[in-house]
CSV table of C-alpha atoms in Angstrom, one decimal:
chain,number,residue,atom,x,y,z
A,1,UNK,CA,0.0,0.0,0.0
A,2,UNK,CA,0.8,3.7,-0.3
A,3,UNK,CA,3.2,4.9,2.3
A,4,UNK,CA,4.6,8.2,3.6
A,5,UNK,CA,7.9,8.2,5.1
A,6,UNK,CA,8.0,10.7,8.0
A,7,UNK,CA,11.3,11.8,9.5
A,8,UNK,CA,12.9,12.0,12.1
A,9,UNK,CA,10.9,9.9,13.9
A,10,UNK,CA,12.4,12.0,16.9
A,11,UNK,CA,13.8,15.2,18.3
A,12,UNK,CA,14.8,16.1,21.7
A,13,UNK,CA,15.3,20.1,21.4
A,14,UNK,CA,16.2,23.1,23.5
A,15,UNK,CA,13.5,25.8,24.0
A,16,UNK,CA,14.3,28.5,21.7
A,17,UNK,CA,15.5,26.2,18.8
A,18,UNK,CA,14.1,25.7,15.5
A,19,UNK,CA,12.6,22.6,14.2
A,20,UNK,CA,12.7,20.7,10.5
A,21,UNK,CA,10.6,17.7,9.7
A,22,UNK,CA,10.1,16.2,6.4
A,23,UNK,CA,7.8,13.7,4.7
A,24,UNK,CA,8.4,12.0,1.2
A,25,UNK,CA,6.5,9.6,-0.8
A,26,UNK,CA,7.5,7.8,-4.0
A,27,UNK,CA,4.2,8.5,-5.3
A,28,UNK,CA,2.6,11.9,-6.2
A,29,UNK,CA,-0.3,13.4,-3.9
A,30,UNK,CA,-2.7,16.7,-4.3
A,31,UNK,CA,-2.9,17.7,-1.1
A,32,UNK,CA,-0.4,17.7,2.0
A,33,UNK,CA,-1.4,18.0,5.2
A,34,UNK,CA,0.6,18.4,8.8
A,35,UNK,CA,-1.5,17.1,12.2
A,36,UNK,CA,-0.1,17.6,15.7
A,37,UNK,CA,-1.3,15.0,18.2
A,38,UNK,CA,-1.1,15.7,22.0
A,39,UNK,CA,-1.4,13.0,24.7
A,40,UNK,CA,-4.9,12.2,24.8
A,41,UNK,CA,-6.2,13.6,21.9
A,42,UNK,CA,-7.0,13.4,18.3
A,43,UNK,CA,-4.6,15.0,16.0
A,44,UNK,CA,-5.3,18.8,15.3
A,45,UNK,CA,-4.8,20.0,11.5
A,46,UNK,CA,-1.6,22.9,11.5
A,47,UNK,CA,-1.3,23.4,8.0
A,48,UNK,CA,-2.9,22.6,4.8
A,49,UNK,CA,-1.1,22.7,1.0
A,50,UNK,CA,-2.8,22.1,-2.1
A,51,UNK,CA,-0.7,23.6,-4.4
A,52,UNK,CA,2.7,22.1,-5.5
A,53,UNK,CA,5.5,24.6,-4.8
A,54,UNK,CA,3.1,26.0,-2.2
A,55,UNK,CA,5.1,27.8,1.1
A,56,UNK,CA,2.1,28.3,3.9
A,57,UNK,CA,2.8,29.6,7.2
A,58,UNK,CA,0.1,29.9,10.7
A,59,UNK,CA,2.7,31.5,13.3
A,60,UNK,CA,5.3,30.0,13.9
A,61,UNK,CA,4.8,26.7,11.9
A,62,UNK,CA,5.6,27.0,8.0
A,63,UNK,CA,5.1,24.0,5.3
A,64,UNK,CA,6.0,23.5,2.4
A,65,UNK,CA,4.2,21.7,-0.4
A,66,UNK,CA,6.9,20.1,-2.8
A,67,UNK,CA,7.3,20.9,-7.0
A,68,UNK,CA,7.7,17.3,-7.3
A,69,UNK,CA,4.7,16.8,-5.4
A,70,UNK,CA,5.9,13.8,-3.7
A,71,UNK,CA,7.2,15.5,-0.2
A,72,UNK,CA,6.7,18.5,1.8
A,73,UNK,CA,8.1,19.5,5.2
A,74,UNK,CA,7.6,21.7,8.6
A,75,UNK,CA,9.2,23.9,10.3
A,76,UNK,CA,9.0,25.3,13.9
A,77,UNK,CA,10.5,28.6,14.7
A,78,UNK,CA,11.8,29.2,17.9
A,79,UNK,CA,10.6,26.1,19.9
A,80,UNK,CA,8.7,26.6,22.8
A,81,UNK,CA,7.6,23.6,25.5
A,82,UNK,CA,3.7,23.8,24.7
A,83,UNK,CA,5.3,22.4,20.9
A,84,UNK,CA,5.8,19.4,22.5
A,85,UNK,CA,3.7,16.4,20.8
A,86,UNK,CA,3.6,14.0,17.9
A,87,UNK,CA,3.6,15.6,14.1
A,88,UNK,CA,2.0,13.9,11.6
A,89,UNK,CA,2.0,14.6,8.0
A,90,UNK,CA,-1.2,13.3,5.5
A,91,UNK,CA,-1.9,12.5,2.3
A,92,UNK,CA,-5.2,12.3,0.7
A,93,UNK,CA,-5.9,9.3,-0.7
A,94,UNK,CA,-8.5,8.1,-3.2
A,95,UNK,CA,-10.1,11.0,-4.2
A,96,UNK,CA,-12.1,11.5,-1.7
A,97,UNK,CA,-10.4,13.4,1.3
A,98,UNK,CA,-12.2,11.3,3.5
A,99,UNK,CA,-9.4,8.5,3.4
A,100,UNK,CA,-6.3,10.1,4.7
A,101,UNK,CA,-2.7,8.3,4.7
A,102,UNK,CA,-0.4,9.4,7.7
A,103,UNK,CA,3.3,9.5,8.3
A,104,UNK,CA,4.4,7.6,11.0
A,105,UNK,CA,5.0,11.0,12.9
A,106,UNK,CA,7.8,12.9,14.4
A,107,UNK,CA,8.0,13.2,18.4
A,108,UNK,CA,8.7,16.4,19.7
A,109,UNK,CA,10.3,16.7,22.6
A,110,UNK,CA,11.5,20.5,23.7
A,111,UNK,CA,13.6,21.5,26.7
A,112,UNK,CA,12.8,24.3,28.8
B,1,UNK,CA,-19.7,25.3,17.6
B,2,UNK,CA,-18.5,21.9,19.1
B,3,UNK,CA,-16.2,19.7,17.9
B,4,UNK,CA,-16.2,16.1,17.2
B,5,UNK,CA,-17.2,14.0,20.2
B,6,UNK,CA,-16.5,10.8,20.3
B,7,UNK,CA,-18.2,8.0,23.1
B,8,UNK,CA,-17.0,6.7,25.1
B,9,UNK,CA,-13.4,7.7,25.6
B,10,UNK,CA,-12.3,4.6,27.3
B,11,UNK,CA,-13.6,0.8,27.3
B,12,UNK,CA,-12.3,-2.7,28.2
B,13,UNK,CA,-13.6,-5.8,26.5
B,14,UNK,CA,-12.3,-9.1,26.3
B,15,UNK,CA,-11.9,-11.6,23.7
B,16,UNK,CA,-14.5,-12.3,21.4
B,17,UNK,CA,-16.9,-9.9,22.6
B,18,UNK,CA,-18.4,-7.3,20.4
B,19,UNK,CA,-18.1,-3.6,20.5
B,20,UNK,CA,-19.5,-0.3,19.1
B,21,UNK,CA,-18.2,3.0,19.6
B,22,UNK,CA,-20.4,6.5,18.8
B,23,UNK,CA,-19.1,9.4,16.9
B,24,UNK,CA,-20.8,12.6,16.3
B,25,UNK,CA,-19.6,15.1,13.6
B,26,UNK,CA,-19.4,19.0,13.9
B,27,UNK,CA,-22.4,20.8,13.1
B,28,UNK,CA,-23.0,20.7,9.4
B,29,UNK,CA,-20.7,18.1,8.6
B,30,UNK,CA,-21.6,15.0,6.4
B,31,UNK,CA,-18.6,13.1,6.1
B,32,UNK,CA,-17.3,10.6,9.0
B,33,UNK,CA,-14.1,9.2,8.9
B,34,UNK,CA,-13.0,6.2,11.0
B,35,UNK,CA,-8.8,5.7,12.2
B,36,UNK,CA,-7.0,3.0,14.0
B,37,UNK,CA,-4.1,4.3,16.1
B,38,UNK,CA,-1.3,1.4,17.2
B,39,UNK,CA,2.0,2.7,18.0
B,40,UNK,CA,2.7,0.2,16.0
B,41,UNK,CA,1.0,0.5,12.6
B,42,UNK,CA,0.5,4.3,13.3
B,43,UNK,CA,-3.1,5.8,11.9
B,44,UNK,CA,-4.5,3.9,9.5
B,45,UNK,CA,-7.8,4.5,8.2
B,46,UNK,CA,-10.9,2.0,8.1
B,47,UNK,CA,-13.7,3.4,6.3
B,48,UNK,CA,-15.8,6.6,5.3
B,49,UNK,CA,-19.3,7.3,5.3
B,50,UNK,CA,-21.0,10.3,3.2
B,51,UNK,CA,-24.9,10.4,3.3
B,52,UNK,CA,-25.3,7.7,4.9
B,53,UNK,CA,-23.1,5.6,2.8
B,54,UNK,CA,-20.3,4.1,3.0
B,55,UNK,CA,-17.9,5.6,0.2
B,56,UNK,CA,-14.4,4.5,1.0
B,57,UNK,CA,-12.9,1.5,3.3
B,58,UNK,CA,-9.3,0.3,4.2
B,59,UNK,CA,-7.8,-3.0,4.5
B,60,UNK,CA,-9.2,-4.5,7.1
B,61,UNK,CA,-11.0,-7.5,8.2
B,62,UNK,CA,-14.8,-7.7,7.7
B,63,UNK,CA,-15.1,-7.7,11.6
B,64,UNK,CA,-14.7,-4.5,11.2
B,65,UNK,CA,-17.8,-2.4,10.2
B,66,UNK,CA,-19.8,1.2,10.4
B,67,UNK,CA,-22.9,3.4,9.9
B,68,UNK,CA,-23.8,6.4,9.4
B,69,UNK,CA,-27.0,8.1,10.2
B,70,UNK,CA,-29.5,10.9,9.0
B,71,UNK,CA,-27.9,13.5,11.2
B,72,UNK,CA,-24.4,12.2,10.2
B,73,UNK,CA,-23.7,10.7,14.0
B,74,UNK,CA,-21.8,7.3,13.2
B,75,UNK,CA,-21.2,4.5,14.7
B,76,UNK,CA,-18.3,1.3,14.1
B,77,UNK,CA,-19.1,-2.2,15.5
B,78,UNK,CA,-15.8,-4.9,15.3
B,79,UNK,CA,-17.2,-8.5,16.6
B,80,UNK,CA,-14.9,-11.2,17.4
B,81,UNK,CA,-12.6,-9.2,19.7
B,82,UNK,CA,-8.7,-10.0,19.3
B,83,UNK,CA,-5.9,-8.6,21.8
B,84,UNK,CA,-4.3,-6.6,18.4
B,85,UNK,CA,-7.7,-4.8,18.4
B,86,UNK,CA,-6.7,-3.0,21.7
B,87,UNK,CA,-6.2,0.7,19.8
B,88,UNK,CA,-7.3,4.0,20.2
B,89,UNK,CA,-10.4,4.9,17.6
B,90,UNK,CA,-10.5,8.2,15.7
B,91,UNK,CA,-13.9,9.4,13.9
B,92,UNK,CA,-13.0,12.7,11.7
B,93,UNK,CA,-15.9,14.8,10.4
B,94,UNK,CA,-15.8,17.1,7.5
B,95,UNK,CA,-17.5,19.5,5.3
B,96,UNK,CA,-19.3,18.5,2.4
B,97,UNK,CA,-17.6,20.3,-0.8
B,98,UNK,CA,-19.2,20.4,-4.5
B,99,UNK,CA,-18.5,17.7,-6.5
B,100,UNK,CA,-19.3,14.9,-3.9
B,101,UNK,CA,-15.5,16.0,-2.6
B,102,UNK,CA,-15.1,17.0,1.5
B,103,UNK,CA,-13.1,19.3,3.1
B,104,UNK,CA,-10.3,18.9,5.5
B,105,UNK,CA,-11.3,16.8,8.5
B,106,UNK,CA,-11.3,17.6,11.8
B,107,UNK,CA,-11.1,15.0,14.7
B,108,UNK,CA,-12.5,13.9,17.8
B,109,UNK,CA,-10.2,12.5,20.8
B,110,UNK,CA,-10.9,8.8,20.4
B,111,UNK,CA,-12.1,6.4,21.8
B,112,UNK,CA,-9.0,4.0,23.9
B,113,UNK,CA,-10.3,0.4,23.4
B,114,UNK,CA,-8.5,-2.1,25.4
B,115,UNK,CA,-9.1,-5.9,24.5
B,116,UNK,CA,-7.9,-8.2,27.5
């Protein structure tokens, strides 16, 4: 089946620090999509890129949408301890964007 | 305007026992998803419903199964409990768009099933 590869799957940061995830397929995708998932709850869309090339930024998170269309990543500016989590990114999958296929996810862990 | 809740957050079941967990979309929303979250297969998605029909489904074993109402609540059933089915369950609501597409989805907190 189709799979994302998400990476790192960890970071252990200092508060303060930026952050650089990535997430590359071998197959091309429409729409990318980054989720952050706190303990005990669902994952939260950050970011949504539709448009290959695409650079979109909601505060201190920016993602980019790739020209190949097959990868896209995220990065945190200037970590802060409530950025702590697990990042996923998504793909929509079957042309519906009702059936979404996730990264493995990237485990944030910043140090005050 | 309320999110997606999920019911209930937290069950135990054992072995071969049945199950059905409740999910109710945002306000307006016609499209339920369904995840299952393992740390060790990650999210992986089980099926979709859209007006009451179900439009999409993953690979997964027929145990596994899911409805959808008028008002868009939905519900998944798995019979025949196994141990692997200990997960947490993920229902995702989302906007109807034209073209029979949907929006981005938004999601509830899950339900934590735990099969002993």
């Amino acid at each position: 089946g189709q799979q994302l590869n998400q990476s790192p799957q960890s970071m252990f940061i200092q508060e303060g620090e930026d952050v650089s995830m990535n997430c590359t397929s071998s197959s091309i995708f429409n729409t990318w999509l980054w989720y952050k998932q706190e303990p005990g709850e669902g994952p939260v869309l950050l970011i949504a890129l539709y448009k290959a090339g695409e650079l979109t930024s909601n505060g201190r998170l920016t993602a980019q949408f790739g020209i190949t269309r097959k990868d896209s990543f995220l990065n945190i500016s200037a970590s802060i301890p409530s950025d702590v989590g697990i990042y996923f990114c998504a793909v929509n999958y079957g042309g519906s964007q009702g059936n979404l296929i996730f990264g493995k996810g990237t485990k944030l862990s910043v140090k005050p | 305007k309320a999110g997606v809740t999920q019911t209930p957050r937290y069950l135990i079941k054992t072995r071969g026992q049945q199950v059905t967990l409740s999910c109710s979309p945002i306000s307006g929303h016609r499209s339920v998803s369904w995840y299952q979250q393992t740390p060790g297969q990650g999210l992986q998605f089980l099926f979709e419903y859209f007006s009451e029909t179900q439009r999409n489904k993953g690979n997964f074993p027929g145990r596994f199964s899911g409805r959808q109402f008028s008002n868009s609540r939905s519900e998944m059933n798995v019979s025949t409990l196994e141990l692997g089915d200990s997960a947490l369950y993920l229902c995702a609501s989302s906007w109807p768009l034209a073209g029979g597409s949907t929006d981005t989805q938004y999601f509830g907190p899950g339900t934590r099933l735990t099969v002993l």
